[in-house]
Short mmCIF file of C-alpha atoms and ligand atoms in Angstrom, two decimals:
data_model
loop_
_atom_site.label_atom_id
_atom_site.label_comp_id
_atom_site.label_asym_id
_atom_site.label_seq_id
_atom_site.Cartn_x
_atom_site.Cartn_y
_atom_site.Cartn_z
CA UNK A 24 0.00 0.00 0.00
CA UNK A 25 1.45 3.54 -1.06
CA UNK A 26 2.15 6.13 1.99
CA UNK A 27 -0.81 7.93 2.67
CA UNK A 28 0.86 11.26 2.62
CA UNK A 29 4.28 12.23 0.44
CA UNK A 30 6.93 14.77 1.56
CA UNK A 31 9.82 16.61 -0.36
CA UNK A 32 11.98 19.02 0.24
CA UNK A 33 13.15 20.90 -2.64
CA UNK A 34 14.69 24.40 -3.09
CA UNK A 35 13.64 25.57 0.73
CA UNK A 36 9.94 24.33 0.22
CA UNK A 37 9.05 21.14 1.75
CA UNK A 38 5.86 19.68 -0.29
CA UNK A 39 3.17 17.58 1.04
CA UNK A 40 1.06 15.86 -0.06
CA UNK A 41 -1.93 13.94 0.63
CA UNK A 42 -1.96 10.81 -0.83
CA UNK A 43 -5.45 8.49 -0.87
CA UNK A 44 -6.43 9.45 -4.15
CA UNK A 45 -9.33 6.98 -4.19
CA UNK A 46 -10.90 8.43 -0.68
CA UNK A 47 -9.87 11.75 -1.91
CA UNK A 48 -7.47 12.02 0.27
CA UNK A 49 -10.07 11.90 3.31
CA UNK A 50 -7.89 11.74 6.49
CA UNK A 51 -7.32 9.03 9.05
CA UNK A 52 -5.25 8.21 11.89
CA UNK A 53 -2.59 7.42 10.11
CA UNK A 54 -2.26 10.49 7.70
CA UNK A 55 -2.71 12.96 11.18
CA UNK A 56 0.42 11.42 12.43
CA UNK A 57 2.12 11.67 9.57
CA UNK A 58 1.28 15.28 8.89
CA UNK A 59 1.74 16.66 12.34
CA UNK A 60 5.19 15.04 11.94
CA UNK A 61 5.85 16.43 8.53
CA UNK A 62 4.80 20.14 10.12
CA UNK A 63 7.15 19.45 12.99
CA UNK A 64 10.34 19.18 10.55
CA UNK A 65 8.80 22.35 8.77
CA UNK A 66 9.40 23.96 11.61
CA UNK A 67 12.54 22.90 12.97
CA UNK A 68 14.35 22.64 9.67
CA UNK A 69 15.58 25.74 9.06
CA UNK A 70 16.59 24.76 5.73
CA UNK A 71 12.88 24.76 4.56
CA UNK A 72 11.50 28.28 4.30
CA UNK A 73 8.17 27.64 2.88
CA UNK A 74 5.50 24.70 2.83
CA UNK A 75 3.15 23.83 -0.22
CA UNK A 76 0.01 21.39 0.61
CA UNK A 77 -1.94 19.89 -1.68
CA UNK A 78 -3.63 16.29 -2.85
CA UNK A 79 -2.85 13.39 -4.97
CA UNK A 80 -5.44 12.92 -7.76
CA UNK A 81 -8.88 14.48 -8.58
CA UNK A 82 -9.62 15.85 -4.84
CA UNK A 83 -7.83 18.08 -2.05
CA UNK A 84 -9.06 16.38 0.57
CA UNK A 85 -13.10 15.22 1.28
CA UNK A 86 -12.59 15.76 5.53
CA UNK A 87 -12.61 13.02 7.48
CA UNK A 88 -12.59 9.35 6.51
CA UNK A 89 -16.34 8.51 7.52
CA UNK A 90 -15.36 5.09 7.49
CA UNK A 91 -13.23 4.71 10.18
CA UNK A 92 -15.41 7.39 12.40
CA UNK A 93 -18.91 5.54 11.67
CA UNK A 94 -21.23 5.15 14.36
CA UNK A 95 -23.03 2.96 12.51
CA UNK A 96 -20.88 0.01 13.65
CA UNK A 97 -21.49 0.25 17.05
CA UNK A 98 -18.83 1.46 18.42
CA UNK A 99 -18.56 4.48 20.64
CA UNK A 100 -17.49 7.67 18.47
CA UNK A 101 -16.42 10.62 20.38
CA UNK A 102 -15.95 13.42 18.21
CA UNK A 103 -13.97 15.21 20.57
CA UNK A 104 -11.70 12.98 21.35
CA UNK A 105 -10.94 12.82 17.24
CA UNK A 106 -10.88 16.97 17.17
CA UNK A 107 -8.70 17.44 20.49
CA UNK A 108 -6.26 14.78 19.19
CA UNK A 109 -5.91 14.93 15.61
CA UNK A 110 -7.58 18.27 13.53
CA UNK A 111 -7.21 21.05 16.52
CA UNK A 112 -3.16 20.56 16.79
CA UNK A 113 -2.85 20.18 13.05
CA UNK A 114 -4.84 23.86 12.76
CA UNK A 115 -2.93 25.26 15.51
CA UNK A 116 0.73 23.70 14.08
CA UNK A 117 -0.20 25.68 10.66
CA UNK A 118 -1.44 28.91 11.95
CA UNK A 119 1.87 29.32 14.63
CA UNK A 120 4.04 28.21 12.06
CA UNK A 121 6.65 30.69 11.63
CA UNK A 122 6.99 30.25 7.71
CA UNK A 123 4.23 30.59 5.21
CA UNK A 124 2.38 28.11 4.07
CA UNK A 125 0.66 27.79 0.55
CA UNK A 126 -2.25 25.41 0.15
CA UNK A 127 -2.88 23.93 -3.50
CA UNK A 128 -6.40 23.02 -3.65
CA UNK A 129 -6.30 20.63 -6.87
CA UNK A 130 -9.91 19.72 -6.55
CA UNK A 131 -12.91 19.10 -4.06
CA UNK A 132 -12.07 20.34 -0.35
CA UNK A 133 -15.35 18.94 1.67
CA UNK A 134 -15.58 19.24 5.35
CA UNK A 135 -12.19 19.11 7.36
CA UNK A 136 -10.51 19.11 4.17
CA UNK A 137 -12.18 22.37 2.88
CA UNK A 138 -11.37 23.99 6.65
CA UNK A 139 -7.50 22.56 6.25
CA UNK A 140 -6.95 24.44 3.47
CA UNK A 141 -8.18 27.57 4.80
CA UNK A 142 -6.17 27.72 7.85
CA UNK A 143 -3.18 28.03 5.48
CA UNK A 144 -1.88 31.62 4.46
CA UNK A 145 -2.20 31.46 1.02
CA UNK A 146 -4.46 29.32 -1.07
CA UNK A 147 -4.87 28.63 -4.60
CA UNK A 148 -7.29 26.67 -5.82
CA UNK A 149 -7.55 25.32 -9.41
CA UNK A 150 -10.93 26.29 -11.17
CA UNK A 151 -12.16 23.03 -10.94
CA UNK A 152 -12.10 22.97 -7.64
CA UNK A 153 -14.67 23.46 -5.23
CA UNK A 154 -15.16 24.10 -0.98
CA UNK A 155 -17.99 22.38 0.64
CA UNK A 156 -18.87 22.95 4.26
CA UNK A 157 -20.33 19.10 4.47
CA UNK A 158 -20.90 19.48 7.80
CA UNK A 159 -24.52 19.73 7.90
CA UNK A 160 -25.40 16.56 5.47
CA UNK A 161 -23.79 14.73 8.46
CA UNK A 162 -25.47 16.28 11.73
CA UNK A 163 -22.45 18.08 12.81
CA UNK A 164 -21.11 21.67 12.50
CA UNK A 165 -18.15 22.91 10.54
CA UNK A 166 -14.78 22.20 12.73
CA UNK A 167 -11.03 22.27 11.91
CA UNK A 168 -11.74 25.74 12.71
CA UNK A 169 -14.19 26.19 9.64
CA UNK A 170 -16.43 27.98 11.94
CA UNK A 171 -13.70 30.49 12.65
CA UNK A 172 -12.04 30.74 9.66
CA UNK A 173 -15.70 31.19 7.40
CA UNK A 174 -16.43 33.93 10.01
CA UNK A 175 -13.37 35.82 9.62
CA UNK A 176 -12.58 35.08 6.13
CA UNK A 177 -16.17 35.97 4.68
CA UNK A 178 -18.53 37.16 7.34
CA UNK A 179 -21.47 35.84 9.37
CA UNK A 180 -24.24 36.33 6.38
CA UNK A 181 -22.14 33.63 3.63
CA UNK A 182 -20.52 31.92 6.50
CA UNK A 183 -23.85 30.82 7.96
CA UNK A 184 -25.49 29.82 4.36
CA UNK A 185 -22.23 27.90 3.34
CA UNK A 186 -22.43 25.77 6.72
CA UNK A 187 -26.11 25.61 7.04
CA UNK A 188 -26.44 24.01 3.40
CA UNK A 189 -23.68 22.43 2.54
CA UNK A 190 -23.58 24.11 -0.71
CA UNK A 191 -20.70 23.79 -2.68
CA UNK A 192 -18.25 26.96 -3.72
CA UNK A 193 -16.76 27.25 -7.13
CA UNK A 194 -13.07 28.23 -6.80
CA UNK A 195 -14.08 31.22 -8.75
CA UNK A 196 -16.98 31.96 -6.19
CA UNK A 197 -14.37 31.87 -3.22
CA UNK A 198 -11.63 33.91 -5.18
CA UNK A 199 -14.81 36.62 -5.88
CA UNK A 200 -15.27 36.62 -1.98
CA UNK A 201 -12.00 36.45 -0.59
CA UNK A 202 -12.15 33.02 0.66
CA UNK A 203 -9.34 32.57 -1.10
CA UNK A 204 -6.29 34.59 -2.86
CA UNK A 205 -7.05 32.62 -6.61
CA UNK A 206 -8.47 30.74 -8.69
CA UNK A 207 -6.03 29.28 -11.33
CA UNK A 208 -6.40 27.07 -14.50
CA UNK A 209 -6.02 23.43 -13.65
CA UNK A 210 -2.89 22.88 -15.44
CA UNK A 211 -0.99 25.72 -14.19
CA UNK A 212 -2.31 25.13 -10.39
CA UNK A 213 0.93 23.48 -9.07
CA UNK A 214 3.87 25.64 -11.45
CA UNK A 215 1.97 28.91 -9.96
CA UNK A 216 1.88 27.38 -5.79
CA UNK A 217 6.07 25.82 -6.38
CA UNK A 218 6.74 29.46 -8.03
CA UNK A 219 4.82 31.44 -5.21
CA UNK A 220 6.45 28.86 -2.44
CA UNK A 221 10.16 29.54 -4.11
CA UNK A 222 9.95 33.05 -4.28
CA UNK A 223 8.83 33.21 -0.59
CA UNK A 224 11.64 30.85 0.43
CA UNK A 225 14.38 32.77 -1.27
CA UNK A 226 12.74 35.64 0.28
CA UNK A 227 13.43 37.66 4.00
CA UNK A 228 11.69 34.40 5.96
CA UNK A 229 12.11 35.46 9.39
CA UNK A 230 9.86 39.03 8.06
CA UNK A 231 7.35 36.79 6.44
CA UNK A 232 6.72 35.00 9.39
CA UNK A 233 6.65 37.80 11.62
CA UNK A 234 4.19 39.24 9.30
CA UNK A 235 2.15 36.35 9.14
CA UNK A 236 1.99 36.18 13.17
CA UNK A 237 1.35 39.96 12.86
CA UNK A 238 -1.82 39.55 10.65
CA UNK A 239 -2.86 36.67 12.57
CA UNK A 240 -2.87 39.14 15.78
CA UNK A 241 -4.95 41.77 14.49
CA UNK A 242 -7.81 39.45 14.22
CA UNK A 243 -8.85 39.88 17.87
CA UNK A 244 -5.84 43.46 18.85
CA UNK A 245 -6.99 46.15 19.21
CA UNK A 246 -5.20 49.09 17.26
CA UNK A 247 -3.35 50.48 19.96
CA UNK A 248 -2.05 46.27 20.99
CA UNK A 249 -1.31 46.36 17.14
CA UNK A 250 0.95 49.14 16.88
CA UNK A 251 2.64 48.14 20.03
CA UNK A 252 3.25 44.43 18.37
CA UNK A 253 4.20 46.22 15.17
CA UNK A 254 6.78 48.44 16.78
CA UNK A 255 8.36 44.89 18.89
CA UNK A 256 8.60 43.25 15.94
CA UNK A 257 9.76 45.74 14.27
CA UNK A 258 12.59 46.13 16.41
CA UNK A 259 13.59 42.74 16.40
CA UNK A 260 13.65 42.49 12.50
CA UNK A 261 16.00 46.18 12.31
CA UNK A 262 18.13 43.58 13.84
CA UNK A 263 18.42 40.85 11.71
CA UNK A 264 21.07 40.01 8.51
CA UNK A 265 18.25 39.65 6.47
CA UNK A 266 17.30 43.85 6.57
CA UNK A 267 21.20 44.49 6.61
CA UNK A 268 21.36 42.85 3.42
CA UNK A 269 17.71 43.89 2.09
CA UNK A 270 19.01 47.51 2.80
CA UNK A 271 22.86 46.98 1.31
CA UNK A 272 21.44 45.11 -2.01
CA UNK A 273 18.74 48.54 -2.92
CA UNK A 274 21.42 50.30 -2.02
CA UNK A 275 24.10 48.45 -4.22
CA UNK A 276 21.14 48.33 -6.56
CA UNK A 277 22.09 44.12 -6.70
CA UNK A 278 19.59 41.36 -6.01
CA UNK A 279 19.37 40.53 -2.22
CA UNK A 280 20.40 36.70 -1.00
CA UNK A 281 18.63 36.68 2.19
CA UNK A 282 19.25 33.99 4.74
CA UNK A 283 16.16 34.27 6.68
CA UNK A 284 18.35 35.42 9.63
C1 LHQ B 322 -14.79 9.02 1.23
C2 LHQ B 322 -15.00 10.27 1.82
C3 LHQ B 322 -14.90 10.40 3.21
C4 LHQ B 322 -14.44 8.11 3.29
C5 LHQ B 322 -15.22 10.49 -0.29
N1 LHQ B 322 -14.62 9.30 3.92
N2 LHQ B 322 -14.51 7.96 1.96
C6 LHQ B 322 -14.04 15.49 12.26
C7 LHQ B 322 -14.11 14.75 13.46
C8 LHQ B 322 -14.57 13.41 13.42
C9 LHQ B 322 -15.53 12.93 12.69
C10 LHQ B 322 -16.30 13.63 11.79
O1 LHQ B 322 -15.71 14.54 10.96
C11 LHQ B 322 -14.82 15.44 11.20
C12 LHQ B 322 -14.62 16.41 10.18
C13 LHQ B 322 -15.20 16.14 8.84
O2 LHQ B 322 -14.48 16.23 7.89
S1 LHQ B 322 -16.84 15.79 8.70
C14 LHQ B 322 -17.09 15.77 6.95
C15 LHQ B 322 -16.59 14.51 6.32
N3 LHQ B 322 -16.66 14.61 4.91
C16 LHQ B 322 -17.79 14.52 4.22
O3 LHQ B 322 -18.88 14.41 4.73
C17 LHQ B 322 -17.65 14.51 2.71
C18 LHQ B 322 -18.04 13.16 2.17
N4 LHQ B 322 -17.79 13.10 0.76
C19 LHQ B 322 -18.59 13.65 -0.16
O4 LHQ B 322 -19.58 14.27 0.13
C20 LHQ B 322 -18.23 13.43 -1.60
O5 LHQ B 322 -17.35 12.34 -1.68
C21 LHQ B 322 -17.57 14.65 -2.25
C22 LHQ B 322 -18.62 15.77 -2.41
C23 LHQ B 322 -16.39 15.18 -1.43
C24 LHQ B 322 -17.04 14.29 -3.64
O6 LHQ B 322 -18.08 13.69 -4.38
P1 LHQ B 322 -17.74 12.88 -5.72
O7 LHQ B 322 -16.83 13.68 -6.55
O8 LHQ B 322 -19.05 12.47 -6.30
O9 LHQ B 322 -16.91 11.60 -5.26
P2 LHQ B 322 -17.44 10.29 -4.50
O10 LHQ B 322 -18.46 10.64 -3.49
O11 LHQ B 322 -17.81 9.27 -5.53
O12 LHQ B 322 -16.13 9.84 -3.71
C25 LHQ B 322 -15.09 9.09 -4.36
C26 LHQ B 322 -14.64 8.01 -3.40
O13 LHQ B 322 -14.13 8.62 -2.22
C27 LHQ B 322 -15.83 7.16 -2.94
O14 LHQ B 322 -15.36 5.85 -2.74
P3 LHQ B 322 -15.75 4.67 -3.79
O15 LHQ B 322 -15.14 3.46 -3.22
O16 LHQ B 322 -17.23 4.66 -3.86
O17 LHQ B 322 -15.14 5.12 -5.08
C28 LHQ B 322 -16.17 7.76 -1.59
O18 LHQ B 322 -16.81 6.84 -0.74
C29 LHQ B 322 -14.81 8.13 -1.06
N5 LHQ B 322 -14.94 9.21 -0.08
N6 LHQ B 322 -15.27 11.18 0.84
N7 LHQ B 322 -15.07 11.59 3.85
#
């Protein structure tokens, strides 16, 4: 049997993928483990700089394997349990992940799967793609942070009609309502995410993720909190080799080669 998730690390941008093309990639067990580990080494290598997600085959990722969370077999299923153990630390790996993190949606993201991708910083979805909330053809509401993340993302009046009907989103729909940053042709989906992911891994890392925590803060800061975080940080980054040598190279008028230091 094939691994049920696929990592590689090339030019600073560790890839991974989810690989149960047949389940559309729906997650079990097995694939949590083996992504919380693969977000681990993203953030304790320092040698990768960026991370690009995506799916093996015609779907993203279709949310949880039912199968192997099916009360119908009479076993007792305790949600909670699953979220607390597997999809909450996964969520909360990717948003305090100092680095950014591109999602490539390559096709349907239902349930968990559609709420993974949107906890990443940038996603791209290719046009045949599609988000469903498919929460509420199942009796539960929208987790992996969905609930959040629709808010936040899209407001309260399309979050609410996404989640109460399991409707599915076009890619193009989502890129019109800032669900996501675009929708590209299918062909070009994974040359555009590897050639986003390389230029942000070549780029001044430690500033990108600074900014990324930044952004992530203003959700619930106030303005004053915010300019008080922006001037820290700030601070700490008129510090670093990486300005020194984004300063000296406009200055030289040469390309910089930041280190992410
Ligand atoms: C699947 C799945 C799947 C197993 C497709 N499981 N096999 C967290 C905590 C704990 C428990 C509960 O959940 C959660 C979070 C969640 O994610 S809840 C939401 C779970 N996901 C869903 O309810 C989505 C279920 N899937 C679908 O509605 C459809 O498959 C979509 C709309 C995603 C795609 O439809 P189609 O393109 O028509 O494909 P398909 O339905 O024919 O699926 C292809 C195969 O994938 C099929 O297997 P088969 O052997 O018949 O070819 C499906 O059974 C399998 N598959 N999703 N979640």
């Amino acid at each position: 049997m094939s691994e049920p998730l696929l990592t590689e690390v090339r030019d600073g941008v560790l890839e991974i993928t989810l690989n149960r093309p047949d389940q559309l990639n729906a997650f079990t067990v097995e694939m949590h483990k083996l992504i919380r580990a693969a977000f681990e080494r993203a953030k304790t290598d320092d040698d990768i700089r960026a991370v690009i997600l995506t799916g093996a085959g015609r779907g993203f990722c279709a949310g949880q394997d039912l199968s192997e969370r099916d009360p119908g077999k009479g076993e007792i299923v305790d949600l909670k349990v699953t979220l607390s153990t597997n999809y909450n630390p996964l969520i909360r790996a990717i948003r305090a992940l100092e680095k950014p993190v591109i999602c490539a949606v390559n096709g349907v993201a239902a349930g968990a799967g559609a709420n993974l991708a949107l906890a990443c910083d940038i996603v791209l979805a290719a046009e045949s793609a599609k988000f469903i909330q498919a929460f509420a053809k199942i009796g539960l509401i929208p987790d992996a942070g969905g609930t959040w993340s629709l808010t936040h993302l899209i407001g309260e009046t399309r979050a609410k009609a996404l989640a109460m009907t399991a409707m599915p989103l076009s890619a193009k729909q989502a890129e019109e309502w800032g669900l996501i940053f675009r929708c590209v042709a299918n062909d070009e989906l994974m040359s555009e995410a590897r050639t986003l992911a390389e230029q942000l891994a070549a780029g001044a890392t430690l500033g990108i993720g600074k900014t990324k925590m930044a952004i992530q803060a203003a959700t619930t800061n106030t303005l004053d909190e915010q300019l008080d975080l922006e001037a820290e940080t700030q601070g700490e980054l008129g510090r670093s080799e990486d300005f020194r040598e984004g300063v000296n190279a406009f200055l030289q008028k040469r390309p910089a080669r930041f280190q992410g230091k």
